[in-house]
PDB file of C-alpha atoms in Angstrom:
ATOM      1  CA  MET A 685      39.173 213.969  79.833  1.00 69.00           C
ATOM      2  CA  PRO A 686      39.173 212.181  83.301  1.00 80.00           C
ATOM      3  CA  VAL A 687      36.614 212.627  85.956  1.00 87.00           C
ATOM      4  CA  LEU A 688      36.866 215.907  87.885  1.00 87.00           C
ATOM      5  CA  ARG A 689      38.451 215.576  91.204  1.00 89.00           C
ATOM      6  CA  ASN A 690      35.873 217.672  92.753  1.00 91.00           C
ATOM      7  CA  ALA A 691      32.709 215.580  93.126  1.00 92.00           C
ATOM      8  CA  ARG A 692      30.416 218.382  93.095  1.00 91.00           C
ATOM      9  CA  HIS A 693      31.991 219.838  90.067  1.00 92.00           C
ATOM     10  CA  GLU A 694      31.703 216.526  88.213  1.00 89.00           C
ATOM     11  CA  LYS A 695      28.116 216.277  89.162  1.00 92.00           C
ATOM     12  CA  PHE A 696      27.568 219.817  87.874  1.00 91.00           C
ATOM     13  CA  ALA A 697      29.252 219.109  84.580  1.00 91.00           C
ATOM     14  CA  GLN A 698      27.200 215.773  84.201  1.00 89.00           C
ATOM     15  CA  LEU A 699      23.980 217.745  84.732  1.00 92.00           C
ATOM     16  CA  LEU A 700      24.943 220.378  82.111  1.00 91.00           C
ATOM     17  CA  ALA A 701      25.693 217.689  79.713  1.00 89.00           C
ATOM     18  CA  GLN A 702      22.258 216.188  80.364  1.00 88.00           C
ATOM     19  CA  GLY A 703      20.742 219.589  79.300  1.00 89.00           C
ATOM     20  CA  LYS A 704      20.074 221.041  82.727  1.00 91.00           C
ATOM     21  CA  THR A 705      20.373 224.780  83.187  1.00 92.00           C
ATOM     22  CA  ALA A 706      23.300 226.198  85.205  1.00 91.00           C
ATOM     23  CA  ASP A 707      21.010 227.148  88.065  1.00 92.00           C
ATOM     24  CA  ASP A 708      19.404 223.762  88.266  1.00 92.00           C
ATOM     25  CA  ALA A 709      22.732 221.825  87.775  1.00 92.00           C
ATOM     26  CA  TYR A 710      24.379 223.931  90.484  1.00 92.00           C
ATOM     27  CA  ALA A 711      21.623 223.343  93.076  1.00 93.00           C
ATOM     28  CA  GLN A 712      21.348 219.500  92.194  1.00 93.00           C
ATOM     29  CA  ALA A 713      25.144 219.234  92.468  1.00 92.00           C
ATOM     30  CA  GLY A 714      24.779 220.238  96.216  1.00 92.00           C
ATOM     31  CA  PHE A 715      25.564 223.932  96.089  1.00 92.00           C
ATOM     32  CA  LYS A 716      23.455 226.543  97.780  1.00 92.00           C
ATOM     33  CA  ALA A 717      21.392 228.232  94.921  1.00 91.00           C
ATOM     34  CA  ASN A 718      23.143 231.306  93.517  1.00 92.00           C
ATOM     35  CA  ARG A 719      22.776 232.379  89.888  1.00 91.00           C
ATOM     36  CA  GLY A 720      26.006 234.275  89.767  1.00 92.00           C
ATOM     37  CA  ASN A 721      28.127 231.369  91.202  1.00 92.00           C
ATOM     38  CA  ALA A 722      26.359 228.983  88.760  1.00 91.00           C
ATOM     39  CA  THR A 723      27.284 231.077  85.801  1.00 92.00           C
ATOM     40  CA  THR A 724      30.805 231.527  86.941  1.00 92.00           C
ATOM     41  CA  LEU A 725      31.302 227.802  87.540  1.00 92.00           C
ATOM     42  CA  LYS A 726      29.795 227.114  84.165  1.00 92.00           C
ATOM     43  CA  ARG A 727      32.442 229.290  82.445  1.00 92.00           C
ATOM     44  CA  LYS A 728      35.429 227.576  84.112  1.00 92.00           C
ATOM     45  CA  GLN A 729      37.574 225.800  81.456  1.00 92.00           C
ATOM     46  CA  ASN A 730      37.748 222.548  83.233  1.00 91.00           C
ATOM     47  CA  ILE A 731      33.959 222.482  83.290  1.00 91.00           C
ATOM     48  CA  GLN A 732      33.499 223.272  79.764  1.00 91.00           C
ATOM     49  CA  ASP A 733      36.109 220.654  78.678  1.00 90.00           C
ATOM     50  CA  ARG A 734      34.457 217.993  80.926  1.00 89.00           C
ATOM     51  CA  VAL A 735      30.894 218.794  79.333  1.00 90.00           C
ATOM     52  CA  SER A 736      32.403 218.682  75.885  1.00 90.00           C
ATOM     53  CA  HIS A 737      33.963 215.341  76.633  1.00 88.00           C
ATOM     54  CA  LEU A 738      30.666 213.859  78.159  1.00 88.00           C
ATOM     55  CA  LEU A 739      28.761 215.142  75.017  1.00 89.00           C
ATOM     56  CA  GLU A 740      31.354 213.590  72.721  1.00 88.00           C
ATOM     57  CA  TRP A 741      31.267 210.307  74.659  1.00 85.00           C
ATOM     58  CA  GLU A 742      27.446 210.205  74.702  1.00 85.00           C
ATOM     59  CA  LEU A 743      27.537 210.729  70.791  1.00 84.00           C
ATOM     60  CA  THR A 744      29.995 207.884  70.433  1.00 83.00           C
ATOM     61  CA  LEU A 745      27.736 205.524  72.583  1.00 81.00           C
ATOM     62  CA  GLU A 746      24.660 206.383  70.587  1.00 81.00           C
ATOM     63  CA  ARG A 747      26.504 205.808  67.325  1.00 82.00           C
ATOM     64  CA  LYS A 748      27.835 202.477  68.575  1.00 81.00           C
ATOM     65  CA  ALA A 749      24.456 201.332  69.898  1.00 79.00           C
ATOM     66  CA  THR A 750      22.826 202.398  66.470  1.00 78.00           C
ATOM     67  CA  GLU A 751      25.517 200.431  64.478  1.00 76.00           C
ATOM     68  CA  LYS A 752      24.980 197.338  66.748  1.00 80.00           C
ATOM     69  CA  ALA A 753      21.251 197.500  66.319  1.00 74.00           C
ATOM     70  CA  ILE A 754      21.714 197.807  62.543  1.00 68.00           C
ATOM     71  CA  ASP A 755      23.960 194.701  62.536  1.00 76.00           C
ATOM     72  CA  LYS A 756      21.636 192.704  64.817  1.00 75.00           C
ATOM     73  CA  LEU A 757      18.478 193.402  62.773  1.00 67.00           C
ATOM     74  CA  ALA A 758      20.441 193.144  59.496  1.00 70.00           C
ATOM     75  CA  ILE A 759      19.083 196.488  58.359  1.00 73.00           C
ATOM     76  CA  THR A 760      20.460 197.449  54.883  1.00 81.00           C
ATOM     77  CA  LYS A 761      19.416 199.981  52.233  1.00 83.00           C
ATOM     78  CA  GLU A 762      18.160 197.139  50.176  1.00 84.00           C
ATOM     79  CA  ARG A 763      15.836 195.811  52.902  1.00 83.00           C
ATOM     80  CA  VAL A 764      14.467 199.171  53.685  1.00 86.00           C
ATOM     81  CA  LEU A 765      13.662 199.791  50.035  1.00 88.00           C
ATOM     82  CA  ALA A 766      12.064 196.430  49.815  1.00 88.00           C
ATOM     83  CA  GLU A 767       9.790 197.141  52.749  1.00 89.00           C
ATOM     84  CA  LEU A 768       8.789 200.454  51.166  1.00 91.00           C
ATOM     85  CA  ALA A 769       7.997 198.885  47.833  1.00 91.00           C
ATOM     86  CA  LYS A 770       5.547 196.540  49.587  1.00 91.00           C
ATOM     87  CA  ILE A 771       3.665 199.634  50.666  1.00 92.00           C
ATOM     88  CA  GLY A 772       4.211 201.649  47.418  1.00 92.00           C
ATOM     89  CA  PHE A 773       3.130 198.991  44.963  1.00 92.00           C
ATOM     90  CA  ALA A 774       0.518 197.188  47.190  1.00 91.00           C
ATOM     91  CA  ASP A 775      -2.676 196.115  45.436  1.00 90.00           C
ATOM     92  CA  ILE A 776      -5.707 196.137  47.675  1.00 89.00           C
ATOM     93  CA  ARG A 777      -7.422 193.475  45.445  1.00 89.00           C
ATOM     94  CA  LYS A 778      -4.769 190.955  46.945  1.00 91.00           C
ATOM     95  CA  ALA A 779      -6.186 191.660  50.467  1.00 90.00           C
ATOM     96  CA  ILE A 780      -9.889 191.732  49.892  1.00 87.00           C
ATOM     97  CA  LYS A 781     -12.381 190.518  47.306  1.00 87.00           C
ATOM     98  CA  TRP A 782     -15.579 192.365  46.308  1.00 82.00           C
ATOM     99  CA  GLN A 783     -18.311 191.604  43.823  1.00 81.00           C
ATOM    100  CA  GLY A 784     -21.937 192.492  43.056  1.00 78.00           C
ATOM    101  CA  THR A 785     -24.477 189.846  42.558  1.00 81.00           C
ATOM    102  CA  LEU A 786     -27.856 190.424  40.622  1.00 79.00           C
ATOM    103  CA  VAL A 787     -30.746 188.534  42.197  1.00 77.00           C
ATOM    104  CA  THR A 788     -34.207 188.341  40.704  1.00 77.00           C
ATOM    105  CA  GLU A 789     -37.022 188.166  43.243  1.00 73.00           C
ATOM    106  CA  GLU A 790     -40.718 187.440  42.149  1.00 73.00           C
ATOM    107  CA  ASP A 791     -43.629 188.454  44.322  1.00 73.00           C
ATOM    108  CA  ASN A 792     -47.413 188.341  44.176  1.00 71.00           C
ATOM    109  CA  PRO A 793     -48.400 190.633  46.894  1.00 65.00           C
ATOM    110  CA  ASP A 794     -52.229 190.772  46.292  1.00 67.00           C
ATOM    111  CA  GLY A 795     -52.698 187.146  45.300  1.00 64.00           C
ATOM    112  CA  GLY A 796     -54.028 188.100  41.967  1.00 65.00           C
ATOM    113  CA  ASP A 797     -52.720 187.816  38.474  1.00 67.00           C
ATOM    114  CA  THR A 798     -50.134 190.500  38.916  1.00 67.00           C
ATOM    115  CA  LEU A 799     -46.613 189.260  39.202  1.00 69.00           C
ATOM    116  CA  VAL A 800     -44.050 191.680  40.557  1.00 71.00           C
ATOM    117  CA  ILE A 801     -40.518 191.006  39.543  1.00 75.00           C
ATOM    118  CA  LYS A 802     -37.571 192.895  41.197  1.00 78.00           C
ATOM    119  CA  ASN A 803     -33.888 192.883  40.431  1.00 79.00           C
ATOM    120  CA  VAL A 804     -31.824 193.228  43.563  1.00 78.00           C
ATOM    121  CA  VAL A 805     -28.088 193.811  43.587  1.00 77.00           C
ATOM    122  CA  THR A 806     -26.105 192.579  46.569  1.00 78.00           C
ATOM    123  CA  ASN A 807     -22.532 193.503  47.264  1.00 78.00           C
ATOM    124  CA  ASN A 808     -20.300 191.105  48.896  1.00 81.00           C
ATOM    125  CA  VAL A 809     -16.902 191.963  50.490  1.00 81.00           C
ATOM    126  CA  THR A 810     -14.556 189.176  51.568  1.00 84.00           C
ATOM    127  CA  LEU A 811     -11.271 189.432  53.503  1.00 86.00           C
ATOM    128  CA  ILE A 812      -8.533 187.183  52.173  1.00 88.00           C
ATOM    129  CA  SER A 813      -7.508 184.814  54.858  1.00 88.00           C
ATOM    130  CA  SER A 814      -4.161 185.254  56.704  1.00 86.00           C
ATOM    131  CA  ASP A 815      -3.379 181.703  55.493  1.00 87.00           C
ATOM    132  CA  GLU A 816      -3.726 182.761  51.957  1.00 90.00           C
ATOM    133  CA  ILE A 817      -2.439 186.293  51.753  1.00 91.00           C
ATOM    134  CA  ASP A 818       1.036 186.816  50.326  1.00 91.00           C
ATOM    135  CA  ASP A 819       3.828 188.339  52.508  1.00 90.00           C
ATOM    136  CA  ASP A 820       4.183 191.525  50.519  1.00 90.00           C
ATOM    137  CA  THR A 821       0.546 192.478  50.821  1.00 91.00           C
ATOM    138  CA  ALA A 822       0.449 191.548  54.480  1.00 91.00           C
ATOM    139  CA  GLY A 823       3.376 193.858  55.000  1.00 89.00           C
ATOM    140  CA  ALA A 824       1.374 196.701  53.409  1.00 91.00           C
ATOM    141  CA  ILE A 825      -1.605 196.487  55.764  1.00 91.00           C
ATOM    142  CA  ALA A 826      -1.707 198.929  58.558  1.00 91.00           C
ATOM    143  CA  GLU A 827      -4.845 197.947  60.250  1.00 91.00           C
ATOM    144  CA  ILE A 828      -7.936 195.435  60.180  1.00 89.00           C
ATOM    145  CA  SER A 829     -10.894 195.836  62.239  1.00 89.00           C
ATOM    146  CA  GLN A 830     -14.381 194.542  62.610  1.00 85.00           C
ATOM    147  CA  ASN A 831     -17.344 196.296  64.141  1.00 86.00           C
ATOM    148  CA  ALA A 832     -20.211 194.917  66.197  1.00 88.00           C
ATOM    149  CA  THR A 833     -22.493 194.356  63.114  1.00 85.00           C
ATOM    150  CA  GLY A 834     -19.818 192.391  61.297  1.00 81.00           C
ATOM    151  CA  GLY A 835     -18.386 195.166  59.020  1.00 82.00           C
ATOM    152  CA  ILE A 836     -14.828 194.946  58.118  1.00 83.00           C
ATOM    153  CA  LYS A 837     -12.310 197.743  57.805  1.00 87.00           C
ATOM    154  CA  ILE A 838      -8.839 197.383  56.176  1.00 89.00           C
ATOM    155  CA  LYS A 839      -6.363 200.243  56.066  1.00 91.00           C
ATOM    156  CA  LEU A 840      -3.141 200.211  54.123  1.00 92.00           C
ATOM    157  CA  HIS A 841      -0.009 202.137  55.012  1.00 92.00           C
ATOM    158  CA  ASP A 842       0.512 205.503  53.267  1.00 93.00           C
ATOM    159  CA  LYS A 843       1.078 204.361  49.633  1.00 91.00           C
ATOM    160  CA  LYS A 844       1.951 207.824  48.426  1.00 92.00           C
ATOM    161  CA  GLY A 845       4.514 208.524  51.159  1.00 91.00           C
ATOM    162  CA  ALA A 846       6.286 205.218  50.528  1.00 91.00           C
ATOM    163  CA  LEU A 847       6.685 206.165  46.646  1.00 90.00           C
ATOM    164  CA  VAL A 848       7.969 209.458  47.580  1.00 90.00           C
ATOM    165  CA  ASP A 849      10.642 207.995  49.832  1.00 89.00           C
ATOM    166  CA  ILE A 850      11.662 205.613  47.204  1.00 88.00           C
ATOM    167  CA  GLY A 851      11.713 208.324  44.501  1.00 88.00           C
ATOM    168  CA  LYS A 852      13.941 210.485  46.762  1.00 86.00           C
ATOM    169  CA  HIS A 853      16.355 207.709  47.423  1.00 83.00           C
ATOM    170  CA  LEU A 854      16.618 206.957  43.749  1.00 82.00           C
ATOM    171  CA  GLY A 855      17.223 210.687  42.876  1.00 82.00           C
ATOM    172  CA  MET A 856      13.898 210.863  40.854  1.00 80.00           C
ATOM    173  CA  PHE A 857      12.837 214.014  42.626  1.00 73.00           C
ATOM    174  CA  VAL A 858      14.986 217.096  43.091  1.00 70.00           C
ATOM    175  CA  GLU A 859      14.136 219.470  45.827  1.00 68.00           C
ATOM    176  CA  ARG A 860      15.395 223.009  45.529  1.00 68.00           C
ATOM    177  CA  HIS A 861      15.474 225.599  48.423  1.00 65.00           C
ATOM    178  CA  GLU A 862      16.488 229.112  48.235  1.00 65.00           C
ATOM    179  CA  HIS A 863      18.041 230.595  51.329  1.00 68.00           C
ATOM    180  CA  SER A 864      19.105 234.243  52.195  1.00 70.00           C
ATOM    181  CA  GLY A 865      19.895 236.360  54.930  1.00 68.00           C
ATOM    182  CA  PRO A 866      18.055 239.267  56.502  1.00 70.00           C
ATOM    183  CA  GLY A 867      16.411 241.546  53.707  1.00 68.00           C
ATOM    184  CA  GLY A 868      17.607 238.950  51.003  1.00 68.00           C
ATOM    185  CA  ALA A 869      21.240 239.594  51.689  1.00 71.00           C
ATOM    186  CA  PRO A 870      23.706 236.673  51.320  1.00 73.00           C
ATOM    187  CA  ILE A 871      23.941 234.254  54.409  1.00 72.00           C
ATOM    188  CA  GLN A 872      26.836 235.043  56.596  1.00 70.00           C
ATOM    189  CA  THR A 873      28.819 231.823  57.462  1.00 70.00           C
ATOM    190  CA  GLU A 874      31.634 230.872  59.774  1.00 70.00           C
ATOM    191  CA  THR A 875      33.602 227.821  60.287  1.00 70.00           C
ATOM    192  CA  ARG A 876      33.962 226.154  63.741  1.00 67.00           C
ATOM    193  CA  THR A 877      35.161 222.920  64.984  1.00 67.00           C
ATOM    194  CA  TRP A 878      32.845 220.595  66.679  1.00 61.00           C
ATOM    195  CA  ARG A 879      34.565 221.217  70.047  1.00 62.00           C
ATOM    196  CA  GLU A 880      34.199 224.926  69.553  1.00 67.00           C
ATOM    197  CA  VAL A 881      30.429 224.502  69.023  1.00 63.00           C
ATOM    198  CA  LEU A 882      30.070 222.501  72.175  1.00 63.00           C
ATOM    199  CA  ARG A 883      32.064 224.936  74.236  1.00 64.00           C
ATOM    200  CA  GLN A 884      29.806 227.934  72.970  1.00 67.00           C
ATOM    201  CA  GLU A 885      26.713 225.916  73.934  1.00 63.00           C
ATOM    202  CA  THR A 886      28.062 225.397  77.419  1.00 60.00           C
ATOM    203  CA  LYS A 887      28.687 229.099  77.782  1.00 60.00           C
ATOM    204  CA  ASP A 888      24.992 230.062  76.653  1.00 59.00           C
TER     205      ASP A 888
END
């Protein structure tokens, strides 16, 4: 549908398509605030048709932009699954190393014949260098930080969430939902075209 000849009507329709209320759109389009007149103008057929056209055009632009982004970034189902698999099957042992070391210490505190022997266990945690870590494990890491005393914290992405997403995509998990109308009665349904839905929204 072409642009409305009346510039203020066109502005009014554009503002409605952007989600403005009829009152706000009416005032911002240059009319003197009047709720009754705003409602009347909103219900005019040419306004409703123009709003429907603008909404459909916006959806078309969004869809094309999404398709362009997908093509540019080479986003495919296989690539998304591969990235989820990095998280879901990540092994933290490929990111850090830890081990306990037993150290024997001898002491003669009194300077006499009594020798005190102590076994001390020290725990060492080492972060794998960024030059050595493999790409899959690196992709599963969400955060690495070090505090003032030198302590290291490493956090992986949500492993369970990634596995659930993979399972759902592969059809391993079936979700069942029961729906009913008021009081358990069957749900009442009706069939409407996309244009009818848009027109109804502009009337409300």
